[in-house]
XYZ file of C-alpha atoms in Angstrom:
411
model
C 8.134 31.027 -6.849
C 10.047 29.892 -3.761
C 9.708 26.255 -2.742
C 10.067 25.216 0.898
C 11.001 21.686 1.980
C 9.115 20.683 5.138
C 9.568 17.813 7.585
C 7.075 16.984 10.368
C 7.654 14.756 13.380
C 4.761 12.713 14.861
C 2.844 14.489 17.605
C 2.799 11.157 19.461
C 6.424 10.324 18.726
C 7.917 7.376 20.605
C 11.690 7.091 21.115
C 11.458 3.304 20.948
C 9.374 3.296 17.772
C 5.996 1.864 16.743
C 4.666 -1.586 15.915
C 1.463 -3.612 15.264
C -1.838 -1.718 15.334
C -0.280 1.486 16.673
C -1.206 4.811 15.104
C 1.299 7.473 14.049
C -0.221 10.950 13.911
C 1.231 13.977 12.123
C -0.144 17.526 12.165
C 0.682 19.847 9.260
C 0.463 23.560 10.007
C 1.459 26.373 7.711
C -0.277 29.729 7.999
C 0.413 31.732 4.891
C 1.517 28.633 2.943
C 0.139 26.273 0.335
C 0.963 22.580 0.385
C 2.090 21.564 -3.081
C -0.111 18.708 -4.236
C 1.262 15.205 -4.726
C 4.476 15.796 -2.704
C 3.647 14.014 0.566
C 6.121 11.304 1.616
C 6.540 9.115 4.692
C 10.109 8.246 5.687
C 11.033 5.739 8.375
C 13.600 3.228 9.616
C 12.541 -0.395 9.957
C 13.748 -3.290 12.097
C 12.297 -6.723 11.280
C 12.801 -9.487 13.840
C 12.483 -13.261 13.630
C 11.772 -13.301 17.362
C 9.933 -10.147 18.419
C 9.703 -9.455 22.153
C 8.433 -5.884 22.383
C 9.044 -2.358 21.156
C 12.352 -1.428 22.744
C 12.933 -5.029 23.815
C 15.709 -7.510 23.006
C 14.371 -8.451 19.576
C 16.308 -10.815 17.287
C 16.936 -9.101 13.947
C 16.498 -11.259 10.863
C 19.611 -12.558 9.117
C 20.196 -13.004 5.363
C 19.431 -16.722 5.701
C 15.994 -16.102 7.296
C 13.064 -16.627 4.941
C 11.102 -13.583 6.061
C 10.137 -10.789 3.681
C 7.322 -8.640 2.331
C 5.126 -8.427 -0.747
C 7.596 -7.398 -3.433
C 5.100 -5.398 -5.501
C 4.275 -2.866 -2.785
C 7.438 -2.904 -0.688
C 7.161 -1.088 2.627
C 3.568 0.019 1.948
C 2.860 -3.425 3.450
C 3.404 -2.038 6.952
C 0.426 0.353 6.792
C -3.097 -0.970 7.413
C -5.041 2.303 7.525
C -4.579 5.919 6.521
C -6.641 8.961 7.436
C -6.576 12.578 6.244
C -8.458 15.206 8.263
C -8.549 18.988 8.080
C -9.462 21.450 10.813
C -12.183 23.164 8.793
C -13.567 20.330 6.623
C -13.290 17.316 8.932
C -12.293 13.879 7.651
C -11.410 14.026 3.958
C -10.426 10.387 3.537
C -10.144 7.193 5.571
C -8.750 4.084 3.874
C -8.965 0.725 5.629
C -6.963 -2.273 4.396
C -4.522 0.262 2.972
C -1.821 -2.294 2.147
C -4.249 -4.339 0.050
C -5.379 -1.175 -1.720
C -1.711 -0.470 -2.461
C -1.334 -3.957 -3.935
C -4.351 -3.521 -6.218
C -3.095 -0.172 -7.515
C 0.468 -1.432 -7.907
C -0.557 -4.651 -9.624
C -2.470 -2.723 -12.276
C 0.034 0.077 -12.884
C 3.581 -1.204 -12.251
C 5.619 -2.277 -15.276
C 8.744 -4.395 -14.865
C 10.977 -1.433 -15.705
C 9.326 0.725 -13.044
C 10.500 -1.582 -10.253
C 14.071 -0.468 -11.012
C 13.373 3.258 -10.619
C 14.891 5.099 -7.676
C 11.478 5.914 -6.201
C 10.432 2.252 -6.303
C 13.692 1.155 -4.703
C 13.255 3.775 -1.965
C 9.867 2.199 -1.212
C 11.346 -1.305 -1.082
C 9.622 -2.586 -4.224
C 11.377 -5.456 -5.953
C 10.910 -7.540 -9.082
C 10.700 -10.823 -7.175
C 9.772 -12.172 -3.747
C 13.340 -13.285 -2.982
C 14.689 -9.754 -3.425
C 12.006 -8.432 -1.078
C 13.552 -10.505 1.726
C 16.785 -8.553 1.496
C 14.972 -5.209 1.323
C 13.847 -5.437 4.964
C 17.115 -6.721 6.410
C 19.383 -4.520 8.507
C 22.528 -3.164 6.877
C 26.070 -2.737 8.145
C 26.957 0.812 9.219
C 28.868 2.507 6.404
C 28.851 -0.875 4.642
C 31.659 -1.411 2.181
C 33.560 -4.246 0.564
C 36.330 -5.315 2.920
C 39.651 -6.458 1.450
C 42.246 -8.269 3.554
C 45.196 -10.517 2.970
C 44.921 -14.277 3.313
C 46.816 -15.337 6.437
C 47.097 -11.735 7.656
C 49.820 -10.693 5.178
C 50.551 -7.019 4.901
C 49.060 -5.164 1.941
C 52.558 -4.412 0.683
C 53.170 -8.150 0.329
C 50.315 -8.655 -2.201
C 51.656 -9.853 -5.542
C 48.535 -11.192 -7.312
C 44.756 -11.044 -6.972
C 44.849 -14.593 -5.579
C 46.525 -13.169 -2.489
C 43.389 -11.224 -1.635
C 40.256 -12.410 0.138
C 37.190 -10.271 -0.505
C 34.275 -10.255 1.912
C 31.054 -8.627 0.726
C 29.396 -7.310 3.871
C 26.264 -6.225 2.057
C 25.566 -9.771 0.923
C 26.287 -11.257 4.344
C 28.462 -14.057 2.973
C 30.049 -14.705 6.368
C 28.654 -14.996 9.884
C 30.720 -11.985 10.925
C 29.308 -9.903 8.100
C 25.746 -10.880 8.973
C 26.298 -10.040 12.641
C 27.656 -6.621 11.653
C 24.287 -5.648 10.147
C 22.989 -3.445 12.913
C 21.600 -0.377 11.130
C 17.872 -0.542 10.298
C 16.642 -0.548 6.724
C 15.430 2.874 5.568
C 12.407 3.598 3.386
C 10.655 6.544 1.803
C 7.141 5.930 0.461
C 4.611 8.093 -1.315
C 1.304 7.106 0.347
C -1.746 6.374 -1.812
C -3.828 9.150 -0.241
C -5.979 11.941 -1.642
C -3.265 14.564 -1.030
C -1.023 12.631 -3.442
C -3.665 12.025 -6.128
C -4.793 15.566 -6.851
C -5.140 17.899 -9.819
C -5.811 21.613 -9.905
C -4.555 24.200 -7.443
C -2.301 23.552 -4.477
C -3.948 23.300 -1.057
C -4.152 26.470 1.055
C -3.318 25.512 4.641
C -4.784 28.798 5.824
C -8.198 27.936 4.385
C -8.111 24.265 5.445
C -6.634 24.911 8.864
C -4.263 22.299 10.192
C -4.169 18.944 8.378
C -3.887 15.738 10.387
C -2.343 12.714 8.651
C -2.563 9.391 10.495
C -1.258 5.942 9.663
C -2.177 2.772 11.557
C 0.460 0.069 11.325
C -0.383 -3.399 10.050
C -0.184 -6.591 12.062
C 3.156 -8.297 11.524
C 1.333 -11.463 10.436
C -0.155 -9.475 7.531
C 2.839 -7.328 6.611
C 5.422 -10.121 6.729
C 5.518 -13.375 4.773
C 7.832 -16.292 4.073
C 8.579 -19.823 5.223
C 9.980 -18.638 8.576
C 7.499 -15.810 9.194
C 5.967 -17.413 12.269
C 3.740 -15.765 14.855
C 6.931 -14.847 16.737
C 8.126 -12.534 13.932
C 7.552 -8.812 14.229
C 8.848 -5.360 13.373
C 9.506 -1.905 14.786
C 9.117 1.299 12.784
C 11.465 3.969 14.076
C 12.023 7.645 13.403
C 8.935 8.223 11.198
C 8.718 11.650 9.607
C 6.401 13.244 7.072
C 7.851 15.366 4.268
C 6.145 17.662 1.792
C 6.766 20.762 -0.328
C 5.055 24.104 0.182
C 5.032 27.584 -1.285
C 3.772 31.003 -0.139
C -0.021 31.346 -0.278
C -1.159 33.666 -3.064
C -4.434 34.383 -1.265
C -6.482 32.392 -3.768
C -7.838 28.866 -3.526
C -8.563 27.451 -6.933
C -10.467 24.223 -7.416
C -8.716 21.092 -6.155
C -9.886 17.670 -7.331
C -8.629 14.636 -5.409
C -9.029 10.968 -6.249
C -10.049 8.974 -3.193
C -10.860 5.426 -2.084
C -13.267 3.785 0.344
C -12.506 0.132 1.155
C -14.948 -2.447 2.546
C -14.640 -6.147 3.333
C -17.000 -9.131 3.296
C -16.644 -12.908 3.667
C -18.256 -15.418 1.298
C -19.014 -18.905 2.695
C -21.710 -20.124 0.277
C -22.102 -20.587 -3.460
C -24.276 -17.484 -3.690
C -23.009 -14.426 -1.841
C -24.551 -10.975 -1.760
C -22.547 -7.958 -0.576
C -24.714 -4.973 0.263
C -23.368 -1.712 1.637
C -24.096 1.974 1.987
C -20.867 3.627 0.920
C -19.835 7.052 2.315
C -18.868 8.422 -1.094
C -20.813 11.139 -2.904
C -18.860 11.117 -6.169
C -18.155 7.454 -6.852
C -16.755 6.549 -10.276
C -16.352 2.794 -9.938
C -15.573 -0.231 -7.806
C -12.770 -2.831 -7.830
C -12.919 -6.256 -6.157
C -10.097 -8.484 -4.958
C -10.149 -11.839 -3.166
C -8.119 -14.149 -0.961
C -8.770 -17.513 0.663
C -9.428 -16.771 4.331
C -7.181 -19.564 5.599
C -4.225 -18.293 3.555
C -4.921 -14.723 4.641
C -4.517 -15.832 8.266
C -1.451 -17.997 7.661
C 1.587 -16.013 8.819
C 3.780 -17.631 6.152
C 1.514 -16.763 3.211
C 1.144 -13.439 1.403
C -1.969 -12.078 3.117
C -2.200 -9.323 0.487
C -2.292 -11.642 -2.549
C -4.878 -10.965 -5.263
C -6.275 -14.458 -5.783
C -8.891 -16.051 -7.986
C -12.443 -16.355 -6.677
C -13.122 -20.132 -6.704
C -15.231 -21.287 -9.671
C -16.871 -17.894 -10.193
C -19.702 -18.281 -12.717
C -21.481 -14.952 -12.493
C -20.830 -11.481 -11.099
C -23.646 -8.939 -10.901
C -23.653 -5.301 -9.778
C -26.894 -3.644 -8.631
C -27.226 0.098 -7.955
C -29.055 3.258 -9.025
C -27.640 6.110 -11.082
C -28.161 9.787 -10.266
C -31.493 9.741 -12.123
C -32.731 6.988 -9.782
C -32.636 4.515 -12.622
C -32.055 1.027 -11.229
C -29.125 -0.729 -12.924
C -28.401 -4.466 -13.023
C -25.071 -5.336 -14.595
C -24.510 -9.114 -14.851
C -21.188 -10.493 -16.167
C -20.340 -14.116 -16.912
C -17.255 -13.782 -19.124
C -14.082 -14.113 -17.016
C -11.917 -11.805 -19.141
C -14.609 -9.117 -19.180
C -14.728 -9.164 -15.374
C -11.036 -8.264 -15.261
C -11.131 -5.751 -18.112
C -13.913 -3.801 -16.438
C -11.902 -3.700 -13.222
C -8.922 -2.246 -15.069
C -11.215 0.275 -16.760
C -12.553 1.375 -13.366
C -9.003 2.129 -12.213
C -8.147 3.933 -15.432
C -11.276 6.099 -15.226
C -10.305 7.085 -11.658
C -7.082 8.715 -12.823
C -4.764 5.679 -12.935
C -4.231 5.822 -16.677
C -1.218 3.489 -16.453
C -3.525 0.608 -15.463
C -3.564 -2.145 -18.097
C -4.706 -5.755 -18.311
C -1.202 -6.848 -19.317
C 0.285 -5.370 -16.152
C -2.270 -7.106 -13.954
C -1.342 -10.426 -15.534
C 2.410 -9.745 -15.481
C 2.215 -8.948 -11.754
C 0.376 -12.251 -11.184
C -2.722 -10.628 -9.768
C -6.435 -10.650 -10.428
C -9.041 -7.939 -9.976
C -12.664 -7.518 -10.984
C -14.688 -4.336 -11.072
C -16.918 -1.890 -12.866
C -16.653 1.706 -14.022
C -19.896 3.623 -13.457
C -19.198 5.844 -16.503
C -20.254 8.855 -14.402
C -20.130 10.027 -10.797
C -22.794 8.481 -8.553
C -23.833 9.416 -5.024
C -23.638 6.166 -3.055
C -24.558 7.753 0.290
C -28.274 7.675 -0.594
C -28.552 4.042 -1.660
C -27.356 0.531 -0.985
C -24.831 -0.800 -3.459
C -24.929 -4.560 -4.071
C -22.596 -7.106 -5.625
C -23.764 -10.684 -6.112
C -21.275 -13.509 -6.702
C -22.352 -16.943 -7.886
C -19.889 -19.828 -7.647
C -20.112 -23.528 -8.500
C -17.492 -24.443 -5.894
C -18.697 -26.981 -3.332
C -16.010 -25.954 -0.836
C -17.178 -22.444 0.014
C -18.525 -23.456 3.435
C -15.254 -25.059 4.499
C -12.951 -22.645 2.627
C -14.495 -19.163 2.916
C -13.142 -16.302 0.843
C -12.497 -12.719 1.943
C -13.830 -10.171 -0.546
C -12.450 -6.624 -0.616
C -14.447 -3.876 -2.336
C -12.517 -0.758 -3.250
C -14.809 2.135 -4.201
C -13.176 4.839 -6.297
C -14.302 8.429 -6.192
C -13.516 12.121 -6.298
C -13.261 14.843 -3.659
C -13.597 18.506 -4.487
C -12.178 21.301 -2.309
């Protein structure tokens, strides 16, 4: 079987690059070919600025001393706020809002410490600590190398001992000259959390699907960036984006393809009792996962807007929905550890078998959730989650609640 390596440029490509809230659109065509499942990658160059003027403008690139970085657990996934997959013949297959938060939930539950050191994680900009994530988004020196020169300008032939040498590490930016020399943008290659990358079964026939449109909307800089100096003036430019995937000749058959998918919704709680009610566009839902963040911190440019925080003084969590036999289900939970364990189980049952409670805790996150134990059609009912808190500060310190519904698509 011959394998073909494919690279696609955006149909709306911009020579100056893309920034906040802009959409990058790719169209995959391949008559007579099958896209090999789980091989889609997004590559791009990134310039982060402490003082952002405009795309193509005289922006001030961050220096090693600047306290501006990204969420270390998800790396450059932080710069995507939405993703959409659409096919010519089937319409929209998946649309994920708050993509970067979804990435943080999935990463928090599945990433072990050792995995951060893998080549794929490093290519995505993931790091073991927040401090390292600052350096991941900084520009690099062209053809960077360790420079060796003689103290006082002596010729190399005059060196007698190691003390005669002065070593400047350009990559670490230990001198002003080295920092100024960092003019090449950081480069990343991420594997998006989309249905095309979370599939089992046959590969996807592009002839039967028609063209496939893949779109990414970029996150606001105030959400993607964080750190003590990440003010409202900070920003970024994504340059030279390209989509890569593998394909093979179509064998004329389209076997069953099962894809894990996600629908994300958001609500804001500002009282001790909060009820979230929604009709979810998901026919085969397997579970739901909740994450939270204080609204004030989410809007603070210096804070990690993607953090998975505690819900203040949560006393009771109750899920209300109907199964496929129209049996009404009320699932109340009051034990804090059970709330988290059921969230991890929901992720595991959706195909993320690496998800564990220990990893959630090690990555300093918190999630709640529920596995439905079967696939439920949520398009024909209203799904409800009720949260009861004893906090007296909910009115003055509202909390953003993110609901991540997990499900399955079948082609």
